Short mmCIF file of C-alpha atoms and ligand atoms in Angstrom, two decimals:
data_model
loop_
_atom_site.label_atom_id
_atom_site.label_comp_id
_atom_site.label_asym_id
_atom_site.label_seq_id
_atom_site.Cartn_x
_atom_site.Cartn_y
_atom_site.Cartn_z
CA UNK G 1 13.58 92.78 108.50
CA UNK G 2 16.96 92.34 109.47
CA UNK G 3 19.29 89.29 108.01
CA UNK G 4 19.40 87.23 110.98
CA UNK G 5 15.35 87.15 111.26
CA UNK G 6 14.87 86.82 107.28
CA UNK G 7 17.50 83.90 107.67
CA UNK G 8 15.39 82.45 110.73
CA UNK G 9 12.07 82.24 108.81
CA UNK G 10 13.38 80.46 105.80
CA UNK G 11 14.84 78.04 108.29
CA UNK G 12 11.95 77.46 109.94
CA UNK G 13 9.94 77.02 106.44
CA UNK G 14 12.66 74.08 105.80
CA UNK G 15 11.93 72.59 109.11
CA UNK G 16 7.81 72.68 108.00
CA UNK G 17 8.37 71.31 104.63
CA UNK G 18 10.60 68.46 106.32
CA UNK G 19 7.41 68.00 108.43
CA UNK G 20 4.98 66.91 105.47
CA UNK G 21 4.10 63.98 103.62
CA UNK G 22 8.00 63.76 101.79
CA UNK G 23 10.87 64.72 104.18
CA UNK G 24 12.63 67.68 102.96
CA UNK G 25 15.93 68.12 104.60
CA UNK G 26 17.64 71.40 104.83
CA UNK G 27 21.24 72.14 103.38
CA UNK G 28 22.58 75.54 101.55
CA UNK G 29 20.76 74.72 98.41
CA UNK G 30 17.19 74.46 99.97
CA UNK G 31 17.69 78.11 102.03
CA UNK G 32 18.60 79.08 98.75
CA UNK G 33 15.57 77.89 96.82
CA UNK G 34 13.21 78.92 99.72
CA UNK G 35 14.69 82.38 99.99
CA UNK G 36 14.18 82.86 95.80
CA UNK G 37 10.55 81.79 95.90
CA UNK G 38 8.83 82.90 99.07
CA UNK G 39 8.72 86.58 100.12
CA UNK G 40 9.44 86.89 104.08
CA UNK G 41 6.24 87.79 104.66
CA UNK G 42 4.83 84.37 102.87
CA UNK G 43 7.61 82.70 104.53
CA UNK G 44 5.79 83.87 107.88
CA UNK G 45 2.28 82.68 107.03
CA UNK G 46 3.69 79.63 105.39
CA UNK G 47 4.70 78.33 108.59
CA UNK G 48 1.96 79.66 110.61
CA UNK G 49 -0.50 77.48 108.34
CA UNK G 50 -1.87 74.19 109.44
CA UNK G 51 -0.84 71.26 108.03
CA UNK G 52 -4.18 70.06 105.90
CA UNK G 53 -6.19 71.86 104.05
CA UNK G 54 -7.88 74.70 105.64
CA UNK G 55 -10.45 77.50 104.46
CA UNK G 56 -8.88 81.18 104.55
CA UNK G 57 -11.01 81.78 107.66
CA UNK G 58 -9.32 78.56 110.30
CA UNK G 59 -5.83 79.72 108.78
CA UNK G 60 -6.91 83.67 109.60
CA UNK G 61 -8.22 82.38 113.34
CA UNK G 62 -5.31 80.14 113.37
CA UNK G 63 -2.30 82.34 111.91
CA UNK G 64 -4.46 85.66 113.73
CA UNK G 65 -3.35 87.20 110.24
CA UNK G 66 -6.62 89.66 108.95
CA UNK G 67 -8.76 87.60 106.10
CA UNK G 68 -8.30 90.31 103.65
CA UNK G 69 -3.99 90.56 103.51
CA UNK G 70 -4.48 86.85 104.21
CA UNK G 71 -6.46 86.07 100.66
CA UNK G 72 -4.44 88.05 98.35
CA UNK G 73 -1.60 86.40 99.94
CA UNK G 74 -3.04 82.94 99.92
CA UNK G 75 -3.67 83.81 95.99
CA UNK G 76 0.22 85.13 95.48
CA UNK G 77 1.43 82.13 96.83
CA UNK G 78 -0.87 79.92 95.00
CA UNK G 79 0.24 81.05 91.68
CA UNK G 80 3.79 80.34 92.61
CA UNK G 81 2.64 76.61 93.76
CA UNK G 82 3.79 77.76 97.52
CA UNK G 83 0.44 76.28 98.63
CA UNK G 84 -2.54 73.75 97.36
CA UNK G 85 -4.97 75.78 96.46
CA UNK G 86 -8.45 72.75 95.93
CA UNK G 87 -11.54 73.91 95.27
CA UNK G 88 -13.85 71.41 97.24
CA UNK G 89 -16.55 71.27 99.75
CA UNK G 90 -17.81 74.60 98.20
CA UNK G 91 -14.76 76.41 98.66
CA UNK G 92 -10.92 76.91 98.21
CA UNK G 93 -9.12 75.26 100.56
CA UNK G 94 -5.72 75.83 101.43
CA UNK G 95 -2.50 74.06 102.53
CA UNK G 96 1.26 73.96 102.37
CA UNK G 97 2.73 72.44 99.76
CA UNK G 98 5.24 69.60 99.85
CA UNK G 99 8.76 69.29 98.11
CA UNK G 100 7.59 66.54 95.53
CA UNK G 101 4.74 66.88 94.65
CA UNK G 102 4.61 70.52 95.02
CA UNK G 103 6.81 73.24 95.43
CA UNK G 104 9.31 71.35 93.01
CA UNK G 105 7.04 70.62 90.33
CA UNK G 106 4.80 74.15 90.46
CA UNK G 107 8.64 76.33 90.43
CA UNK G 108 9.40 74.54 87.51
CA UNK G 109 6.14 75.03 86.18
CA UNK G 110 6.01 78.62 85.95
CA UNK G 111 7.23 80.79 83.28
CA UNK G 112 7.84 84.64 82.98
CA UNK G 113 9.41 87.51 83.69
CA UNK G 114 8.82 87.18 87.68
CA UNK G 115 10.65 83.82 88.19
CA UNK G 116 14.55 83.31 87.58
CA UNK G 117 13.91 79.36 86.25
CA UNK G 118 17.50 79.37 85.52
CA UNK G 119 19.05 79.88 88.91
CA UNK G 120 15.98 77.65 90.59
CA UNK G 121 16.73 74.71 87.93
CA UNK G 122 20.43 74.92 88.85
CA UNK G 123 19.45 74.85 93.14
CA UNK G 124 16.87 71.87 92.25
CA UNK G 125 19.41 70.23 90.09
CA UNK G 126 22.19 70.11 93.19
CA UNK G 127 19.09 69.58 95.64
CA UNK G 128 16.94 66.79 94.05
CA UNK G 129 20.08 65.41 92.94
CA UNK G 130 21.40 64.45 96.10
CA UNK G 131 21.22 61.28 97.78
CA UNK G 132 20.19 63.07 100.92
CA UNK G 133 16.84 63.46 99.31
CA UNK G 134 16.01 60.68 98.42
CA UNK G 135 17.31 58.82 101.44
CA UNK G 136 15.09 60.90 103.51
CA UNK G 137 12.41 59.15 102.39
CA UNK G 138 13.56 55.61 101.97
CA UNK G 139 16.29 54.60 103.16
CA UNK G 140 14.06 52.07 105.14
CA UNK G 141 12.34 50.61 103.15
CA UNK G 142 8.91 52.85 102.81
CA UNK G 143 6.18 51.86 100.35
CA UNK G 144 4.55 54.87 99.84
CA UNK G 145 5.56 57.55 96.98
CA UNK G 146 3.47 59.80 95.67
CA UNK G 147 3.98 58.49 92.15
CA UNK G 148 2.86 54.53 91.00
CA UNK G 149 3.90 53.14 87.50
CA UNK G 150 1.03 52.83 84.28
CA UNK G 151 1.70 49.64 82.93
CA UNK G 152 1.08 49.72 78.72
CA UNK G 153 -1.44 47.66 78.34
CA UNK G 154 -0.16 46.46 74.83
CA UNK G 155 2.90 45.23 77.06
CA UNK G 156 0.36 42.66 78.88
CA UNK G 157 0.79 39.19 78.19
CA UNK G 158 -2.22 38.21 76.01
CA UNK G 159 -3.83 35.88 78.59
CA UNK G 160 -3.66 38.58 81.48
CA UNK G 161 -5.72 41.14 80.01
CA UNK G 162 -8.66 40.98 82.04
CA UNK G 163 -6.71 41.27 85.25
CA UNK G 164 -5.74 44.74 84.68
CA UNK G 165 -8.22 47.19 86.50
CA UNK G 166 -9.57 50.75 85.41
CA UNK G 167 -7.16 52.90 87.67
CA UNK G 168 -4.26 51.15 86.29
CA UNK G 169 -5.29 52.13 82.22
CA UNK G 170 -4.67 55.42 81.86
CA UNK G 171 -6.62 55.49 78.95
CA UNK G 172 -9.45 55.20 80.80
CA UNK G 173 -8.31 57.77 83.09
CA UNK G 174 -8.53 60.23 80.74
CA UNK G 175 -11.55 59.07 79.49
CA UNK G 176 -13.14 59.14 82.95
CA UNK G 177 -12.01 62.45 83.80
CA UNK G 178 -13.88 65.83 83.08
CA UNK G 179 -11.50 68.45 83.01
CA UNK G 180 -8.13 68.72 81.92
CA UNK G 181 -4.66 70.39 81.95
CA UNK G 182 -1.01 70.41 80.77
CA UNK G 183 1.91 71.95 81.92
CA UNK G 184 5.84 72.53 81.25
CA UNK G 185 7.40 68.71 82.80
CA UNK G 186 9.62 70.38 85.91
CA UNK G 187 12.20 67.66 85.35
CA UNK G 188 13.13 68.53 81.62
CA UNK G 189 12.30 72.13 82.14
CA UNK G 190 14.64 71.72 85.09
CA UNK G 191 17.29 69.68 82.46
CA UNK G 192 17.13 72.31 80.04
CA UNK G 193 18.27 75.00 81.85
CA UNK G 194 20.90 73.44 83.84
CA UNK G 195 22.12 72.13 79.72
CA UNK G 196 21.55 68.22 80.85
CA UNK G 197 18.56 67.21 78.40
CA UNK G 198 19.52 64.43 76.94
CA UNK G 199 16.53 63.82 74.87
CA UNK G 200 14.29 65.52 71.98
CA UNK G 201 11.04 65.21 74.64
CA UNK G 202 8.66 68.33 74.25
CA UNK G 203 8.25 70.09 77.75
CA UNK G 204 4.69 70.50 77.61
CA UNK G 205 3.53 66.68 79.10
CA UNK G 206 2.87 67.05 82.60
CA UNK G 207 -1.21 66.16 82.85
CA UNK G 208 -3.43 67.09 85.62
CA UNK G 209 -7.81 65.79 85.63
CA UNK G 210 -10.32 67.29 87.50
CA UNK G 211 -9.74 69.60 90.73
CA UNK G 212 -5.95 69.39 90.13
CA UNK G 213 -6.33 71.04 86.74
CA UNK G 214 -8.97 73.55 87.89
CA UNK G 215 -6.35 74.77 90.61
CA UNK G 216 -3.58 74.83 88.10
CA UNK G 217 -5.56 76.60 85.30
CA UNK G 218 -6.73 78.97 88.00
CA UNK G 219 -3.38 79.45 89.22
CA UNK G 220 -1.44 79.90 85.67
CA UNK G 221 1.15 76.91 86.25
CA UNK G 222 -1.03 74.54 83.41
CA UNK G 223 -3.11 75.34 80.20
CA UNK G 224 -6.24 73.76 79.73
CA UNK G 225 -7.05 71.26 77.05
CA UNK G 226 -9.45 69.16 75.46
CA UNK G 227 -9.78 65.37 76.45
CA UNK G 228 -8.54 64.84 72.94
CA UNK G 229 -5.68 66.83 73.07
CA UNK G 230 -5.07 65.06 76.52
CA UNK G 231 -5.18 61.47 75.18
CA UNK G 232 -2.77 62.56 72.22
CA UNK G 233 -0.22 63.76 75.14
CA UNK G 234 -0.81 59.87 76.08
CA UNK G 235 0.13 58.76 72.54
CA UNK G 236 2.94 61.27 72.19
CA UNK G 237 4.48 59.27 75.43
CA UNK G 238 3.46 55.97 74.00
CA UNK G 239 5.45 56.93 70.80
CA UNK G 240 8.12 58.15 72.60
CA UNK G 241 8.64 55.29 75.02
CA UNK G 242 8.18 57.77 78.16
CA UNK G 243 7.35 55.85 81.43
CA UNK G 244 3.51 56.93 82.48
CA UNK G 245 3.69 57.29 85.90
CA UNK G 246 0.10 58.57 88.03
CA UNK G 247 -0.49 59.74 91.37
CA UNK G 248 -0.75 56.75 93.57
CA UNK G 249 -4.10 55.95 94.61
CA UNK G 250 -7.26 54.02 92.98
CA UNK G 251 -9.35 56.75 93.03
CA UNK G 252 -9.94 60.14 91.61
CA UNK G 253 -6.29 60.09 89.89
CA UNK G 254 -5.24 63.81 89.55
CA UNK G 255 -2.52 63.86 87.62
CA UNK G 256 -0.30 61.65 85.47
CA UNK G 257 4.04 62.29 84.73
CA UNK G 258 5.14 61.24 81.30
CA UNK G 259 8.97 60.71 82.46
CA UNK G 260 11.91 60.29 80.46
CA UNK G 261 15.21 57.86 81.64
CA UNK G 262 17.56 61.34 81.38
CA UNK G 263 15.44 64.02 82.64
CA UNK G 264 13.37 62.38 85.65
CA UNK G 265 14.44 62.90 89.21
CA UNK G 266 11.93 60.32 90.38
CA UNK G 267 13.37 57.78 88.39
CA UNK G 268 17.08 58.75 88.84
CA UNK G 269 16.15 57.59 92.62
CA UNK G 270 15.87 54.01 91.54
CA UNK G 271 18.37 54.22 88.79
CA UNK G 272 21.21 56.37 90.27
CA UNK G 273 20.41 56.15 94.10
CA UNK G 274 19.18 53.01 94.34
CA UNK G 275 15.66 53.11 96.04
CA UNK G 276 13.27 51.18 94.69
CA UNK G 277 10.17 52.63 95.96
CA UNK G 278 10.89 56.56 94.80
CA UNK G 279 8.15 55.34 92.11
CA UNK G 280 5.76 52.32 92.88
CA UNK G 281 5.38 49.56 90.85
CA UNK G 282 2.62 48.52 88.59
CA UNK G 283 0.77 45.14 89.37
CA UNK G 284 2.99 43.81 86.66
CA UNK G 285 6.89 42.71 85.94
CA UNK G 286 8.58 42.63 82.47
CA UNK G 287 9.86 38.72 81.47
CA UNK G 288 11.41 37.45 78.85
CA UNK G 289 10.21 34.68 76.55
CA UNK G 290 13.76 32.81 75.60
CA UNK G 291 12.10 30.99 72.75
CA UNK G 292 11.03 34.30 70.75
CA UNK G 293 14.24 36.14 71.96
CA UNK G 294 16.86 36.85 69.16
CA UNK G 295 19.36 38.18 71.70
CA UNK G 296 19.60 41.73 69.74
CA UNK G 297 19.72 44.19 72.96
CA UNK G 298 17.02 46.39 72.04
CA UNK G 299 14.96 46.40 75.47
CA UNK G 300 18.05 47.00 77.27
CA UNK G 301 18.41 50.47 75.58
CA UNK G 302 14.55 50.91 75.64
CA UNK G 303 14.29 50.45 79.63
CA UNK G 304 14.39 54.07 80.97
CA UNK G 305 15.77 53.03 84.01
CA UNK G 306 18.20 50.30 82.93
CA UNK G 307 16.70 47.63 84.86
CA UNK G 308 17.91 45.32 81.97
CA UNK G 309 21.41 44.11 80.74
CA UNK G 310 23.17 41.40 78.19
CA UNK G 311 24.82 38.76 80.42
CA UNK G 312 26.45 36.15 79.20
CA UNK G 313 25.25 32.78 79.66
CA UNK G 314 26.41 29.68 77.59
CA UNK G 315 28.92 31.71 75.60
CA UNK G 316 25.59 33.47 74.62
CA UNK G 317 24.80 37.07 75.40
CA UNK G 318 20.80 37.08 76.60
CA UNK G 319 19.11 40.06 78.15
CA UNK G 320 18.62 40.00 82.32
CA UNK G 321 15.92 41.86 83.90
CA UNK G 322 16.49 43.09 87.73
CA UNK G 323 13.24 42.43 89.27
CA UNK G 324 14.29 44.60 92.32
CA UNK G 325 14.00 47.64 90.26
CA UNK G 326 11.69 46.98 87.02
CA UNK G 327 8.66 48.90 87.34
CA UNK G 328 6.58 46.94 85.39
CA UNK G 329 6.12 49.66 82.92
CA UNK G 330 6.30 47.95 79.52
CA UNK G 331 8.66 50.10 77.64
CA UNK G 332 10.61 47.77 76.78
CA UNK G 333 8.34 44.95 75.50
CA UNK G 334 6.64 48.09 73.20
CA UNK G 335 10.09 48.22 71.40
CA UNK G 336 10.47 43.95 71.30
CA UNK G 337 9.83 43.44 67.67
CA UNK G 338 9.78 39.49 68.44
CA UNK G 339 7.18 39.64 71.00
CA UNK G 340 9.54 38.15 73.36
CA UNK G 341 9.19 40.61 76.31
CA UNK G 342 5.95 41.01 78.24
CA UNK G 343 4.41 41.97 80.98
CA UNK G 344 3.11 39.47 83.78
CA UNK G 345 1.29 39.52 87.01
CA UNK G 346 3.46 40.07 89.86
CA UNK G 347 2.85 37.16 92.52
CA UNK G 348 1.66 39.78 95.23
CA UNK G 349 -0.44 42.78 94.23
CA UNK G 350 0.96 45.95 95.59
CA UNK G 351 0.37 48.64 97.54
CA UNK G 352 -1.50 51.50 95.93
CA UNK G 353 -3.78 53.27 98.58
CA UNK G 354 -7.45 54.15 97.46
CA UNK G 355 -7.56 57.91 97.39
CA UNK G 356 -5.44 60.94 98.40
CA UNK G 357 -6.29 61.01 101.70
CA UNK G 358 -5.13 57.08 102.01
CA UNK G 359 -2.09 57.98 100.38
CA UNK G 360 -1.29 61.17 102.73
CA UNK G 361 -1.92 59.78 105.93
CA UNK G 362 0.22 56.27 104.99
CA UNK G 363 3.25 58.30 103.34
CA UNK G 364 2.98 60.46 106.82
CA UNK G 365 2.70 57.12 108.95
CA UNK G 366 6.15 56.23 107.09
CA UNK G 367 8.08 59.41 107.19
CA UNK G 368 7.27 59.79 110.95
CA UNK G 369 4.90 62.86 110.45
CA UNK G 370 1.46 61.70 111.02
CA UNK G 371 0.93 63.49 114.38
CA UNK G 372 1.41 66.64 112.09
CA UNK G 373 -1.62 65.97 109.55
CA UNK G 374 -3.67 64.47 113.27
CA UNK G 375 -2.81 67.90 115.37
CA UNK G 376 -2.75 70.23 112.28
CA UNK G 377 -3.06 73.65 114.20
CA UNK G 378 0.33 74.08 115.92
CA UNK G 379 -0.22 77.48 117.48
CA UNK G 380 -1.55 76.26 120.49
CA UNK G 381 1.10 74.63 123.36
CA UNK G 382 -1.47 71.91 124.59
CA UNK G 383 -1.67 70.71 120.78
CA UNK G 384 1.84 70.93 120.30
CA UNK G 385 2.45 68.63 123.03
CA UNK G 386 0.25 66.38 122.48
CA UNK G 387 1.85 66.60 118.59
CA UNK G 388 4.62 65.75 120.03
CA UNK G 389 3.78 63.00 122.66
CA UNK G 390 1.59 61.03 119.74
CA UNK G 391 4.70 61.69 117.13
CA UNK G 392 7.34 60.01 119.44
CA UNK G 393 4.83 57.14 119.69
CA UNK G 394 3.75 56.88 115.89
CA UNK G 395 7.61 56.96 115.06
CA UNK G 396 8.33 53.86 117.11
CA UNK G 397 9.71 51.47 114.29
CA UNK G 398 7.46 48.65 115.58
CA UNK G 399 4.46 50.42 115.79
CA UNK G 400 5.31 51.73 112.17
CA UNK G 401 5.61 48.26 110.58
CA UNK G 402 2.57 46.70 112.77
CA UNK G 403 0.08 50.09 111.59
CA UNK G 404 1.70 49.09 108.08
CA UNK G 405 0.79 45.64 107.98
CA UNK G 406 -1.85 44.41 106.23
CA UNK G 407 -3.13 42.78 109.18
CA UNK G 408 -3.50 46.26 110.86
CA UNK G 409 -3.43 48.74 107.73
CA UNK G 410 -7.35 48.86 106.78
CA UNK G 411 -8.13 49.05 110.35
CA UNK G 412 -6.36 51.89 111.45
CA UNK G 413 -7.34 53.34 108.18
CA UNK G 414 -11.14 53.41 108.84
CA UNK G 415 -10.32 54.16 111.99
CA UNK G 416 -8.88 57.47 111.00
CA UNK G 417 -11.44 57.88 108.74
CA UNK G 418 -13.90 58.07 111.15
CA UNK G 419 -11.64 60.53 113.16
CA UNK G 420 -11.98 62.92 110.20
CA UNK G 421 -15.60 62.83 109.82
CA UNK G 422 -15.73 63.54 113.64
CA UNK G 423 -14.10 66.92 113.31
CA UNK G 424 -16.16 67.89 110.17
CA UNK G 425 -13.86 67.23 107.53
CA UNK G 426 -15.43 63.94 105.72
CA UNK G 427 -15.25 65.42 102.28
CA UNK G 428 -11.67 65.10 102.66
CA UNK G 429 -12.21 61.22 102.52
CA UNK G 430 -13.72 62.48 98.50
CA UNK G 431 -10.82 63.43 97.50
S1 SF4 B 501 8.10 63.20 87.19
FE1 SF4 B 501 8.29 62.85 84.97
S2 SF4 B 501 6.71 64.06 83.91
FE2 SF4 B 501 6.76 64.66 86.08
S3 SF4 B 501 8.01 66.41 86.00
FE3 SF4 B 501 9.44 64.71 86.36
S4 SF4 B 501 10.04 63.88 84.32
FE4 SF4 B 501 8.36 65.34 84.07
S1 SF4 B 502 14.31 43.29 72.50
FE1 SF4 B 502 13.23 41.34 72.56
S2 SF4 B 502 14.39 40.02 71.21
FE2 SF4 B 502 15.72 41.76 71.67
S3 SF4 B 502 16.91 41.09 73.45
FE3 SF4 B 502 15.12 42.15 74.24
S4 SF4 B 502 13.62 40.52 74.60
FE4 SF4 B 502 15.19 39.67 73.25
S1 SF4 B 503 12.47 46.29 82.38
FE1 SF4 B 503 12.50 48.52 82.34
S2 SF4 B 503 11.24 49.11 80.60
FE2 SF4 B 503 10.82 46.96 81.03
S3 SF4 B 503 9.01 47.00 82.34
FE3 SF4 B 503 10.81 46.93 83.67
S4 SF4 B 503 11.26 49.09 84.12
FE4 SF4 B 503 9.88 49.07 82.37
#
């Protein structure tokens, strides 16, 4: 294949990525990462794949590529993280993956002869750390991320205990789950190539439960481990005041990031670009007790994200938290040795959508790329069009914030929903 054709097909993989559940916009360093990871030939059925999760025979009948070159492809590009690869409903199901979390996390995952992490850690390193990025997604104002704060329940303020519900202990995640997995942490392994590790953080944190780990144990980007060995990851983060952040829904939580301040690129989006909601909160907010606090500035170099500083206030100097941007994670009040930092109830609970499918279609609904996920199979004109007719529509900012509202939310939920289990796909409501 010529240069100008390989060049068009890597394009046109940017432009698909961009189309998903996180924007991806193109620039020199994304053709570059695209063109070191995908072959052109994976490039091709990359972009010829629908947009959800599909058996190998709809992409085959969709992407008229024959089933057998189509599975051993399917299987190359799982083990490079190129595509979700779920066992469910009975079978493996396929679909592209997205930036964050996906092709991001699963490159820096992998290890081996057949991957240049160096040269892939220095692309990600210019790519995720641009503002573009992360403006992409938020710059107004979306709710949705893929990742939600774990508040430490230590952290909670003695009389708010009982408040705090299963999905939000992630204890009890782990304790819940059935099977598990961990893998190298893509942001430090990232870090450590590109010589910006700050920290003494083992790379070996990332956890995945359930499906997520059977995929990634199948696929050779995650070991598997004993639910023992899985909750001592969860005190090795506890110990090392790492910010627990899990995938953001209620329900069937697949995997949970133990994130340093230095090394995250999720958190660097609050605490370098400014956007709040690159990770959601917890149901909780750090506060200060003044009558316990000796003034001695430890939380503000515990907070990973330095939502805290000393101002000075009646020729005092007294720690200020920036509820804007505190996550409600508790590392800080973990390192108060006065108990004068805790975690309360934020006045409004938030946003955390109930399972995957919840999560997809709302972070879609907010990135203007629902029609995609509603009109999956592109090769055909009349769905195009319509794609494209129900996209301009869906992107309207009004209809946006009225689907978003909580007025509207639950009801256009169930109402797509019931659109899924009309075309046969209700165990992707399971998920
Ligand atoms: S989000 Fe956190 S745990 Fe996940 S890869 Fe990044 S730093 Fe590691
Ligand atoms: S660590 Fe505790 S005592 Fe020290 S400044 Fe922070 S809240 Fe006050
Ligand atoms: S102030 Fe920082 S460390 Fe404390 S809960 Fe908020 S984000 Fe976490």
């Amino acid at each position: 294949m010529g240069h100008s054709a390989v060049k068009d097909v890597y394009h046109q993989v940017g432009e698909k990525l961009n189309e998903l559940e996180v924007r991806a916009p193109m620039n020199l360093y994304l053709y570059e990462i695209l063109k070191e990871i995908f072959n052109s030939r994976e490039a091709e059925i990359f972009c010829k794949m629908p947009f959800s999760l599909s058996t190998v025979e709809r992409i085959s009948q969709i992407s008229k590529i024959e089933i057998e070159e189509l599975k051993n492809i399917l299987n190359d590009m799982s083990s490079k993280g190129l595509v979700l690869d779920l066992f469910v409903n009975g079978e493996n199901q396929y679909s592209p993956s997205p930036m964050v979390i996906g092709i991001f996390e699963f490159t820096m995952m992998r290890t081996g002869k057949d991957v240049n992490s160096k040269r892939l850690a220095e692309l990600f390193h210019h790519y995720l750390g641009d503002e573009t990025f992360f403006s992409s997604n938020y710059k107004n104002g979306e709710r949705i991320s893929p990742l939600r704060t774990m508040p430490y329940e230590d952290a909670i303020y003695n009389g708010q205990h009982t408040e705090i519900l299963d999905y939000e202990k992630a204890y009890a995640i782990v304790e819940k789950s059935k099977k598990f997995a961990i893998g190298l942490c893509s942001c430090r392994h990232e870090k450590h190539h590109t010589g910006d590790k700050e920290c003494d953080i083992k790379l070996d944190t990332c956890s995945t439960f359930d499906i997520a780990a059977d995929s990634l144990i199948r696929n050779g980007l995650a070991k598997e481990v004993t639910k023992k060995e899985a909750i001592a990851n969860l005190e090795h983060s506890y110990d090392n005041g790492l910010i627990i952040m899990a995938d953001n829904v209620k329900k069937n939580i697949f995997f949970m990031c133990h994130c340093c301040g230095c090394c995250c690129n999720a958190l660097a989006g609050l605490s370098q670009f400014g956007y709040p909601n690159s990770v959601v909160t917890s149901n909780y907010i750090a506060s200060i007790n003044e009558d316990y606090c000796v003034e001695c500035g430890t939380c503000v170099e515990a907070c990973p994200i330095n939502a805290i500083e000393m101002v000075e206030y009646d020729g005092d100097s007294k720690p200020k938290i920036d509820e804007d941007f505190c996550l409600g994670c508790g590392v800080c009040s973990l390192q108060c040795a006065n108990d004068a930092m805790r975690l309360v109830s934020r006045e409004k609970r938030v946003l955390h959508p109930e399972n995957t499918f919840e999560r997809i279609i709302l972070q879609c609904l907010e990135k203007g790329t629902l029609q995609n996920q509603l009109f999956d199979d592109q090769s055909k004109m009349s769905l195009r069009f319509m794609s494209g007719l129900v996209g301009g529509f869906l992107r309207l900012p009004t209809v946006k914030k009225a689907l978003m509202s909580d007025l509207m939310r639950s009801r256009f939920l169930s109402m797509m929903q019931s659109g899924i289990k009309m075309q046969g796909k209700g165990w992707l409501l399971e998920l």
